[in-house]
Coordinates of C-alpha atoms in Angstrom, one line a residue:
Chain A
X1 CA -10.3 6.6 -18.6
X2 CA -8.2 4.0 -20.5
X3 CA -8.1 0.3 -20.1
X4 CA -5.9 -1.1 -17.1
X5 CA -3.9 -3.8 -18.3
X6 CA -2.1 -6.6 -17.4
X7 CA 1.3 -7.1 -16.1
X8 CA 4.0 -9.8 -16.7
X9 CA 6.0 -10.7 -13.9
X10 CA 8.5 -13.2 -14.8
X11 CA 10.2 -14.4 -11.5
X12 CA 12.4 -17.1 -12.8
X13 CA 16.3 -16.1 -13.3
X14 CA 17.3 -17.5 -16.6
X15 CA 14.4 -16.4 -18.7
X16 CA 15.0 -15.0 -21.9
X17 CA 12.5 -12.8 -23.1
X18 CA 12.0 -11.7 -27.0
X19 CA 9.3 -10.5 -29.8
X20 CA 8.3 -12.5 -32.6
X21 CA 5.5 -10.6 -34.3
X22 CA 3.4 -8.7 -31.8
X23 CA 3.8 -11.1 -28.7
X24 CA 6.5 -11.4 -26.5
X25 CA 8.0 -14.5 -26.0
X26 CA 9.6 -16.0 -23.0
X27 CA 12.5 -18.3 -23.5
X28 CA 13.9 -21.0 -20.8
X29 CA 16.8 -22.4 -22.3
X30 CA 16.1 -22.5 -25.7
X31 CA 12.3 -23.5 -24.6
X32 CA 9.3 -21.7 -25.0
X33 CA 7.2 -21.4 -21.9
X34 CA 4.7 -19.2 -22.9
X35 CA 4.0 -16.4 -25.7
X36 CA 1.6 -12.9 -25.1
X37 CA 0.2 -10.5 -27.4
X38 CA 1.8 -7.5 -26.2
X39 CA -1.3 -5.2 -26.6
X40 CA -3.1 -7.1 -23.5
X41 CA 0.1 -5.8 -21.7
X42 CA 1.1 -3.0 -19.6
X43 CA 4.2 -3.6 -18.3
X44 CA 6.8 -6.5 -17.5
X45 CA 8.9 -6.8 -14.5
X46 CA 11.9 -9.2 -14.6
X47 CA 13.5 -10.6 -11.9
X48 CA 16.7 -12.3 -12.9
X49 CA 19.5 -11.7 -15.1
X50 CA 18.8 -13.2 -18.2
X51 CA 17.4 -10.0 -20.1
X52 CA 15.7 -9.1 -23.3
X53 CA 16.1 -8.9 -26.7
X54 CA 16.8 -5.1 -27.9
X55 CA 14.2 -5.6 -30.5
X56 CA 11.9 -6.0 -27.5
X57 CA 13.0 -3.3 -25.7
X58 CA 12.5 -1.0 -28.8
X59 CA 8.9 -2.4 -29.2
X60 CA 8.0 -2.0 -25.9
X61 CA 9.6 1.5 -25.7
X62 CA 7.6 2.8 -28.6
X63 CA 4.1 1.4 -27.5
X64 CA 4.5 2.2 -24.0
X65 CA 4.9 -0.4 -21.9
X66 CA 7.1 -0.5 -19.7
X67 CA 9.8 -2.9 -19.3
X68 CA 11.4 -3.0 -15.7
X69 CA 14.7 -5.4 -14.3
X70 CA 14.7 -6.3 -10.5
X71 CA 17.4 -8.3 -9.1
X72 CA 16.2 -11.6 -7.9
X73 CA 15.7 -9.8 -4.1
X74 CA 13.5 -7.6 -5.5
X75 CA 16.1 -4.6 -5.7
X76 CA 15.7 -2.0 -8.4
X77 CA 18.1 -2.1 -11.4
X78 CA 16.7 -0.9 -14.5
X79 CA 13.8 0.6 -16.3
X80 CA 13.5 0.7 -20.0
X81 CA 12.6 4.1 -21.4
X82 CA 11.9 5.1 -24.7
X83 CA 11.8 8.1 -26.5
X84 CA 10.1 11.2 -24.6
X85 CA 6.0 11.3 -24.8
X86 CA 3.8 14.5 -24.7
X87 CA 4.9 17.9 -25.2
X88 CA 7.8 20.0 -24.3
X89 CA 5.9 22.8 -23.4
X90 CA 4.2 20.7 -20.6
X91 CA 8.2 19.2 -19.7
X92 CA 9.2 22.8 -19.6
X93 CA 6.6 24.4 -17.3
X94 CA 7.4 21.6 -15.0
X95 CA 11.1 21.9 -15.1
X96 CA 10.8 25.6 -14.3
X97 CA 8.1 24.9 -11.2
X98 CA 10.6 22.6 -10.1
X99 CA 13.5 25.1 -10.2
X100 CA 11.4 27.6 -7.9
X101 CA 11.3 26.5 -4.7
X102 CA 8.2 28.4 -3.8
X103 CA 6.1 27.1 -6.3
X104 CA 7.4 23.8 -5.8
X105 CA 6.5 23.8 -1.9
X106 CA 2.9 24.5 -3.0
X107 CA 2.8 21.6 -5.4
X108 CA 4.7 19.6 -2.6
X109 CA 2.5 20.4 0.1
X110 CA -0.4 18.3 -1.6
X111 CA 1.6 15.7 -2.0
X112 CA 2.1 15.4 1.8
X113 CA -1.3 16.5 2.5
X114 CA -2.9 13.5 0.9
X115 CA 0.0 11.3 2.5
X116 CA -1.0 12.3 5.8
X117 CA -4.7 12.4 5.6
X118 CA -4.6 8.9 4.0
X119 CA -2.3 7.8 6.9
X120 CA -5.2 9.0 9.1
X121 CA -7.6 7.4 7.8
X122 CA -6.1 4.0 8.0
X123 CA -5.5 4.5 11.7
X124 CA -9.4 5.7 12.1
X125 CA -10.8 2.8 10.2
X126 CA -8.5 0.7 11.9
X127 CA -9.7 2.3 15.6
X128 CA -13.5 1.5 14.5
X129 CA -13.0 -1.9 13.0
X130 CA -10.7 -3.3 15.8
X131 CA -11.5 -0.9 18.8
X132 CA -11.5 -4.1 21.0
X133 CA -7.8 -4.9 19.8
X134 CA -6.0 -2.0 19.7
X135 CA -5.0 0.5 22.0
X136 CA -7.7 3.4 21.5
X137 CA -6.3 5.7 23.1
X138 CA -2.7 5.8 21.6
X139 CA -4.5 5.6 18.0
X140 CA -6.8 8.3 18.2
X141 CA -3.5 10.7 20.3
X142 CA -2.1 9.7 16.5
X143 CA -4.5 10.8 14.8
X144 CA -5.0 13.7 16.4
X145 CA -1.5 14.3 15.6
X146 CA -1.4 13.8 12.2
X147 CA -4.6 16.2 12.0
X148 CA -2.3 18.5 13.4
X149 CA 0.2 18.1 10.6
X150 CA -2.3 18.4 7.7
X151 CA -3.8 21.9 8.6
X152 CA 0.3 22.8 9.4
X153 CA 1.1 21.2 5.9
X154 CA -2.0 22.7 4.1
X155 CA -0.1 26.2 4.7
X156 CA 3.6 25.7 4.0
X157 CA 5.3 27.1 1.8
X158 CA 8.7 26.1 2.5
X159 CA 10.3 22.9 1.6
X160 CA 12.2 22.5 4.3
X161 CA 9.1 23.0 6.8
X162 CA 7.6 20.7 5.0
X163 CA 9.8 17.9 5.1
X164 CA 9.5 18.6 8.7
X165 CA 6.5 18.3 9.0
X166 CA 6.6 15.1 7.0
X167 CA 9.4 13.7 9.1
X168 CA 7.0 14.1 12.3
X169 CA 3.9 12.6 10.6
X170 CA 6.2 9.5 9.6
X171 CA 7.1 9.1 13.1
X172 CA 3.8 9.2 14.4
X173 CA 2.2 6.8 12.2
X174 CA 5.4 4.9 12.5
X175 CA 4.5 4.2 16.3
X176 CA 1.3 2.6 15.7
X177 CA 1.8 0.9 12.7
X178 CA 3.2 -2.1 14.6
X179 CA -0.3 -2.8 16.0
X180 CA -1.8 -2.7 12.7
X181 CA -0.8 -6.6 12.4
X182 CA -2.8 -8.0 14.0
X183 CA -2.1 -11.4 13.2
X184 CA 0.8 -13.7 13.2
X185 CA 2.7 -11.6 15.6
X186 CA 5.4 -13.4 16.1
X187 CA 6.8 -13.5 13.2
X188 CA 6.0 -9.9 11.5
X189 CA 7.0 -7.0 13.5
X190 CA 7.6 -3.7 12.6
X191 CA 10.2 -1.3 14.5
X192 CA 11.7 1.0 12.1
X193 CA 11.8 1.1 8.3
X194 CA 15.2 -1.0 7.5
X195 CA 15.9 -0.9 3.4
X196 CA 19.0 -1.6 1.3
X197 CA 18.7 -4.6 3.1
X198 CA 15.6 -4.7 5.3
X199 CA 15.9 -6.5 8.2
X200 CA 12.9 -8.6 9.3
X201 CA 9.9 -10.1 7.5
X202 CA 7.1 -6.8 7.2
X203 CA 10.3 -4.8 5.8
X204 CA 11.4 -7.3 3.2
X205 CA 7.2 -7.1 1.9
X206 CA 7.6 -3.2 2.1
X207 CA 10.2 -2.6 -0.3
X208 CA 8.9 -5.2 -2.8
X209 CA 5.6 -3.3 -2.3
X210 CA 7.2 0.1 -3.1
X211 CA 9.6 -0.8 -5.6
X212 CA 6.4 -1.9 -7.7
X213 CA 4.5 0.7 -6.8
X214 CA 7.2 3.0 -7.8
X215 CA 7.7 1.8 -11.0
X216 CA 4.0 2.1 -12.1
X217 CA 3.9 5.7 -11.1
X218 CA 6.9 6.3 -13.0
X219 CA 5.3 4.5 -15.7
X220 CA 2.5 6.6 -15.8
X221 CA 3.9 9.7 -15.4
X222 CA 5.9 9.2 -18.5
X223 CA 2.6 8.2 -20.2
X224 CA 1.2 11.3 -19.7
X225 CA 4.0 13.0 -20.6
X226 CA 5.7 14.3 -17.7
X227 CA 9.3 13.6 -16.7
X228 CA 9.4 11.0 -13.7
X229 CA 13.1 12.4 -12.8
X230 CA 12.2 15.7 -12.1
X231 CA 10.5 15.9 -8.9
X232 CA 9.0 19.2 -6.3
X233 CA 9.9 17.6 -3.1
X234 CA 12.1 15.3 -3.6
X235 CA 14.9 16.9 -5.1
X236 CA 16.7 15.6 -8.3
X237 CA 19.5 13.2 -8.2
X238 CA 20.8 11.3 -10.7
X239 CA 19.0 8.1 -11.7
X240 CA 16.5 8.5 -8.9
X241 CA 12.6 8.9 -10.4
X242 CA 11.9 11.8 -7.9
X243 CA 8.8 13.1 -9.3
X244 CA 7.3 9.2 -9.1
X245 CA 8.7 9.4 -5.5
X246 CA 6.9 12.7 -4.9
X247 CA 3.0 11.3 -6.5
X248 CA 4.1 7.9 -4.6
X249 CA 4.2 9.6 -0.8
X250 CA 0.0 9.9 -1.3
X251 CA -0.2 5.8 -2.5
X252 CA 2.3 4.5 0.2
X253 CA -0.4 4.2 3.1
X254 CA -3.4 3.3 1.7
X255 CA -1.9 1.4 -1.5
X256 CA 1.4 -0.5 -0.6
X257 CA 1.4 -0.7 4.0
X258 CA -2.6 -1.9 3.4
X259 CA -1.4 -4.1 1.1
X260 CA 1.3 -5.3 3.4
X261 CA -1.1 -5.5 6.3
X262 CA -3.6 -7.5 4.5
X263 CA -1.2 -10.1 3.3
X264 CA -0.3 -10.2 7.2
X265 CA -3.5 -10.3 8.9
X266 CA -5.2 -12.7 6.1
X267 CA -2.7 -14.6 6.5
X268 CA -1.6 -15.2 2.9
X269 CA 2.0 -15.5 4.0
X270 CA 3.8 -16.3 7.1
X271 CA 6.9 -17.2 8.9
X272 CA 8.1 -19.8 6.0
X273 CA 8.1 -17.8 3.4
X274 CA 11.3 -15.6 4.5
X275 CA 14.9 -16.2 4.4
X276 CA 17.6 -15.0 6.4
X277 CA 20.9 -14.2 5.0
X278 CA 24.2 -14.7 7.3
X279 CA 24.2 -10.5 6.9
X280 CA 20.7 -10.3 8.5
X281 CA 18.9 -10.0 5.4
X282 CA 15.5 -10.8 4.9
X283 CA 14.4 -11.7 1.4
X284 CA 11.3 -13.7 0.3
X285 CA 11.2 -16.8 -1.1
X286 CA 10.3 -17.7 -4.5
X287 CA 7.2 -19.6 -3.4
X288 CA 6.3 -16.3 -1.5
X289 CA 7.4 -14.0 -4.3
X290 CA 4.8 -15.4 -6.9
X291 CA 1.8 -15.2 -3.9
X292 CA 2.8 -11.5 -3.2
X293 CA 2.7 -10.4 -6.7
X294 CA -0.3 -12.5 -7.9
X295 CA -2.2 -11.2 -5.0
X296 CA -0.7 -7.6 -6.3
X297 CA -2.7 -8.4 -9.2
X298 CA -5.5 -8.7 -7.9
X299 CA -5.7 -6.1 -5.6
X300 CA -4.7 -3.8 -9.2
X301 CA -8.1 -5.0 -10.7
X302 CA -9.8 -3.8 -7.8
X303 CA -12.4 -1.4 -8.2
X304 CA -12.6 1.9 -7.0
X305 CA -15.1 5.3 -7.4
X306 CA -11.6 7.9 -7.9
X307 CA -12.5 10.8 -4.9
X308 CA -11.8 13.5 -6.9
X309 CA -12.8 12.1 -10.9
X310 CA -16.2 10.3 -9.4
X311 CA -15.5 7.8 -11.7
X312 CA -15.1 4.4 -11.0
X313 CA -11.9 3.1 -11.8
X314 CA -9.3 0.2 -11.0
X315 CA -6.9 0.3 -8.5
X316 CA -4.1 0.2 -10.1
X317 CA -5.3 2.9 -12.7
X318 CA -4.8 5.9 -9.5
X319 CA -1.3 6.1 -10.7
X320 CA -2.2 7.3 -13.7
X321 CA -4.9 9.4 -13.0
X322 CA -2.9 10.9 -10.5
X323 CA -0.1 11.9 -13.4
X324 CA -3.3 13.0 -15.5
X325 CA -4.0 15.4 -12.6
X326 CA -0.5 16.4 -12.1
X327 CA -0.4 17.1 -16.1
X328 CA -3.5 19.4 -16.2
X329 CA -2.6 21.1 -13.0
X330 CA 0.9 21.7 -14.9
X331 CA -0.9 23.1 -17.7
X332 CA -3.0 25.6 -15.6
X333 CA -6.2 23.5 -16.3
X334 CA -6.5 23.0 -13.0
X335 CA -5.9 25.7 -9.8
X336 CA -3.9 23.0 -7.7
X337 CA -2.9 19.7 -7.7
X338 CA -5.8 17.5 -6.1
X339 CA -3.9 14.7 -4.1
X340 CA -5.7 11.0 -3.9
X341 CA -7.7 11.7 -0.4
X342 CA -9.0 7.9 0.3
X343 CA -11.6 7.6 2.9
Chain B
X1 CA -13.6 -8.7 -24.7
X2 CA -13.1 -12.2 -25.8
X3 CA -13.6 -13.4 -29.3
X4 CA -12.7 -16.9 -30.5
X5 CA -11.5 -17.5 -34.3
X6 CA -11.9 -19.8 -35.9
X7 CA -10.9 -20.3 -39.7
X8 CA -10.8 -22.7 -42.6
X9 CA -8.0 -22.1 -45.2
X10 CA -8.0 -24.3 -48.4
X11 CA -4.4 -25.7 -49.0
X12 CA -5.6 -27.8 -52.1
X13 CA -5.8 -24.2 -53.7
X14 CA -3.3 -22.4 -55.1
X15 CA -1.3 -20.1 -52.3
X16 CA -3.1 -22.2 -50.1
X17 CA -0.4 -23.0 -47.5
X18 CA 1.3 -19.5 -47.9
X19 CA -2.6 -18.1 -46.9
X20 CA -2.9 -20.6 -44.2
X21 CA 0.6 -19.4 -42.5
X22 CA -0.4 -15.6 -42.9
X23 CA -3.5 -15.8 -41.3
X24 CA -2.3 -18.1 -38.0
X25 CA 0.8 -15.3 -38.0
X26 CA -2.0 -12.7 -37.6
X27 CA -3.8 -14.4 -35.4
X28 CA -1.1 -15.1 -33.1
X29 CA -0.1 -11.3 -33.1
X30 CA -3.3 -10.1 -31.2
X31 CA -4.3 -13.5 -29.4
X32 CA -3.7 -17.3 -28.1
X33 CA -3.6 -20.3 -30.6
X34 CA -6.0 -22.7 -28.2
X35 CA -6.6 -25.5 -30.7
X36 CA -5.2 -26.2 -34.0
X37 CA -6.8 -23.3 -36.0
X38 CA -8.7 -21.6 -33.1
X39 CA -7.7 -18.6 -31.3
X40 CA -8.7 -16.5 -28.4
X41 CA -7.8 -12.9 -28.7
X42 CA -8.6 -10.4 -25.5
X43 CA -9.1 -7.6 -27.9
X44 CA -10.8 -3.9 -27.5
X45 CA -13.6 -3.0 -30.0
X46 CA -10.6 -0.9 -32.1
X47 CA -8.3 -3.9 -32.0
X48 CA -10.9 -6.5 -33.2
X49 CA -12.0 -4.2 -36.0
X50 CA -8.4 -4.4 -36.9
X51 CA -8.2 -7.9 -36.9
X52 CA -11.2 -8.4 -38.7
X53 CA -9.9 -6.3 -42.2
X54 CA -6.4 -7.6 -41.8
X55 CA -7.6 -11.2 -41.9
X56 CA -10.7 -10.3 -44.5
X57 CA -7.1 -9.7 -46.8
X58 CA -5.7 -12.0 -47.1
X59 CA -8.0 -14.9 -47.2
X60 CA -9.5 -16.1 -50.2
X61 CA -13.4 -15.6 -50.1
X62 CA -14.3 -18.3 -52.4
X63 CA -12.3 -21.0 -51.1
X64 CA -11.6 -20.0 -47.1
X65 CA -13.6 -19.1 -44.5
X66 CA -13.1 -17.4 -41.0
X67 CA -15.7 -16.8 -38.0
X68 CA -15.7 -14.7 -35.4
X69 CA -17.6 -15.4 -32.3
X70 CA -17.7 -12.4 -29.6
X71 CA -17.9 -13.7 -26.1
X72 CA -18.0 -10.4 -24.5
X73 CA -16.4 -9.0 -21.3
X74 CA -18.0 -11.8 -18.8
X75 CA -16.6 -14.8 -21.0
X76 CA -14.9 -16.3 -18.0
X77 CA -18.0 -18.2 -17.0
X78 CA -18.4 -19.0 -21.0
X79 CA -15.1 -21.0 -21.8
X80 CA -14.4 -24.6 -20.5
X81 CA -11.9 -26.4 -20.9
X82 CA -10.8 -30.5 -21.0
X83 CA -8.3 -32.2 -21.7
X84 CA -4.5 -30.9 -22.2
X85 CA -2.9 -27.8 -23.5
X86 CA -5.0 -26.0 -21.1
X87 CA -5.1 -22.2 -22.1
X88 CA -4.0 -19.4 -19.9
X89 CA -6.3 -16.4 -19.2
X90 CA -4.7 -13.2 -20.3
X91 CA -6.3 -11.0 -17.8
X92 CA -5.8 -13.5 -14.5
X93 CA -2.1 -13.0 -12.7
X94 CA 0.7 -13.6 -15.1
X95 CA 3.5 -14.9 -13.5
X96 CA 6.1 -17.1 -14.9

């Protein structure tokens, strides 16, 4: 299993950022701050709207890292991709799976599958770590449910069923993922999932949490050699990664919400580090920004025995062995695609 | 793993200065310039190896000199620092 490496996160607006040799070089007006050898990175995400040099760019594009532009909100503007990786033959099978909508289902249905099962365990360990604090009864009626849903899911074979069946497992977990804070309650709620903008303080960390998530799954599914914009149940749509979307619905629970809920209930942020806008906007402050994604960091190096590789790997390598998976199912090396079941 | 370099480049000699500025370049490509002609380079066994024959080049063996020490993949409990122009740590949170 490869290396994981670092990644640059550069959260100031007006830094310029350039190559001079092999290192990248970040430029405040005309000033260095700071230069990297770009072979101890693995990506760079910019927020702000100062850019990069094209030179950059093509470096990065050709070594593949991968170079990603956020607005200063955290919002998704534009990811720097280089020329295809891998093989066509391995592109092609996967375009034609994705045309059929039966095979597609059964590809699908693992995806949701390990959604819903890691959903279920978060609730369990949840119920056994806090049983004094939560309401028992309502959590293990959820998880119940979302048993339900699995064994349903395990069978589809229809697309639409199986965004059903989604749909209902989202609601579920949906109603008890408010008591999941447990501290700080005041100030971070959950109701509903509010994006594009989100409304209150756990929603502003969510799509910050996703948005980086989503980027290194699209990452590593172009590493491996698979298109990130073709995707099996999320259908394609112009400039949206669906296939990172589709390998993201198994990391959501127990990668980014834990991550969410951990920076809640240890406390690492609270009430000061939100603004509000005058259109009900929540955004993080800068201060707040640089906690969330240094403490990303660090949950990335992380250590981990992979469920279904038994080999012991960092957190923020699952992407990527997730898209290796996904590759060798693709090239019938495997029977079916094993989603990331965390225990 | 960490290695530190370290190197001695003759300028009295001729192409002395026009050595001197390869071998920083190179240097700089794979690592940190932490003192005047010391670098720490987070490097993989392939990288190093790399670095090693690319720096062997284009130094003059009878007048230069460069060492290598390997500090291994627990060097964080190895390195301290005092004083100013603290170094950053390439594989800690890099956030600017």
């Amino acid at each position: 299993m490869k290396k994981l490496l670092n990644t640059l996160f550069v959260t100031q607006p007006d830094v310029y950022l350039s190559l001079d040799g092999d290192n990248i070089v970040l430029l405040k007006e005309q000033e260095k701050l700071g230069r990297i050898p770009l072979h101890n990175l693995e990506s760079v995400v910019s927020f702000g709207y100062t850019g990069a040099s094209p030179a950059l760019m093509g470096y990065c594009a050709d070594r593949n890292i991968s170079i990603v532009f956020l607005t200063m909100t955290g919002r998704f503007l534009a990811r720097v991709v280089g020329k295809s990786r891998g093989n066509v033959i391995l592109r092609k099978r996967q375009y034609q799976i994705a045309e059929d909508e039966h095979s597609a289902a059964k590809i699908a249905r693992n995806f949701i599958t390990g959604k819903v099962y890691n959903n279920k365990w978060t609730i369990e360990r949840m119920t056994r770590d806090y049983s004094l604090r939560l309401d028992v009864n309502k959590f293990k009626e959820v998880s119940n449910q979302l048993s339900t849903v699995i064994d349903e899911a395990r069978a589809c074979e229809d697309l639409d069923s199986l965004r059903g069946w989604e749909g209902q497992a989202a609601v579920n977990y949906n109603k008890v993922f408010n008591q999941m804070i447990l501290q700080q309650k005041d100030d971070f709620y959950f109701h509903s999932r509010s994006r594009r903008p989100p409304l209150d303080n756990v929603n502003a960390m969510l799509s910050l949490a996703y948005t980086l998530l989503a980027n290194d799954v699209a990452s590593a599914l172009e590493s491996v050699g698979l298109d990130a914009y073709v995707g099996f149940l999320h259908r394609e749509r112009p400039g949206r990664a669906s296939l990172a979307l589709d390998v993201m619905e198994e990391l959501r629970g127990v990668y980014a919400d834990k991550f969410v809920l951990t920076m809640i209930n240890r406390k690492i942020v609270n009430k000061d580090d939100f603004l509000r806008k005058e259109n009900g906007a929540v955004i993080m402050t800068d201060e707040a920004r640089k906690k969330f994604l240094s403490a990303w960091q660090d949950r990335k190096q992380d250590k981990i025995t992979h469920p279904y590789l038994g080999e012991k790997i960092s957190w923020g390598l699952v992407p990527y062995a997730q898209a290796l998976l996904l590759a060798r199912f693709l090239r019938n090396d495997l029977d079916e695609y094993p989603p990331f079941l965390w225990k | 793993m960490l290695v530190l370099i370290t190197y001695d480049v003759s300028t009295s000699s001729i192409g002395g200065t026009k050595r001197l500025r390869k071998v920083s370049k190179a240097c700089q490509n794979y690592g940190q310039r932490v003192q005047n002609s010391v670098f720490e380079c987070v490097v993989d066994s392939t990288q190093f190896a790399a670095l090693k024959i690319e720096l062997t080049k284009i130094i003059d063996e009878e007048v230069d000199s460069l060492r290598f020490y390997q500090l291994g993949n627990n060097y964080r409990n190895k390195v301290d620092h005092i004083g100013v122009k603290e170094a950053m740590n390439m594989e800690d949170p890099l956030i600017f």
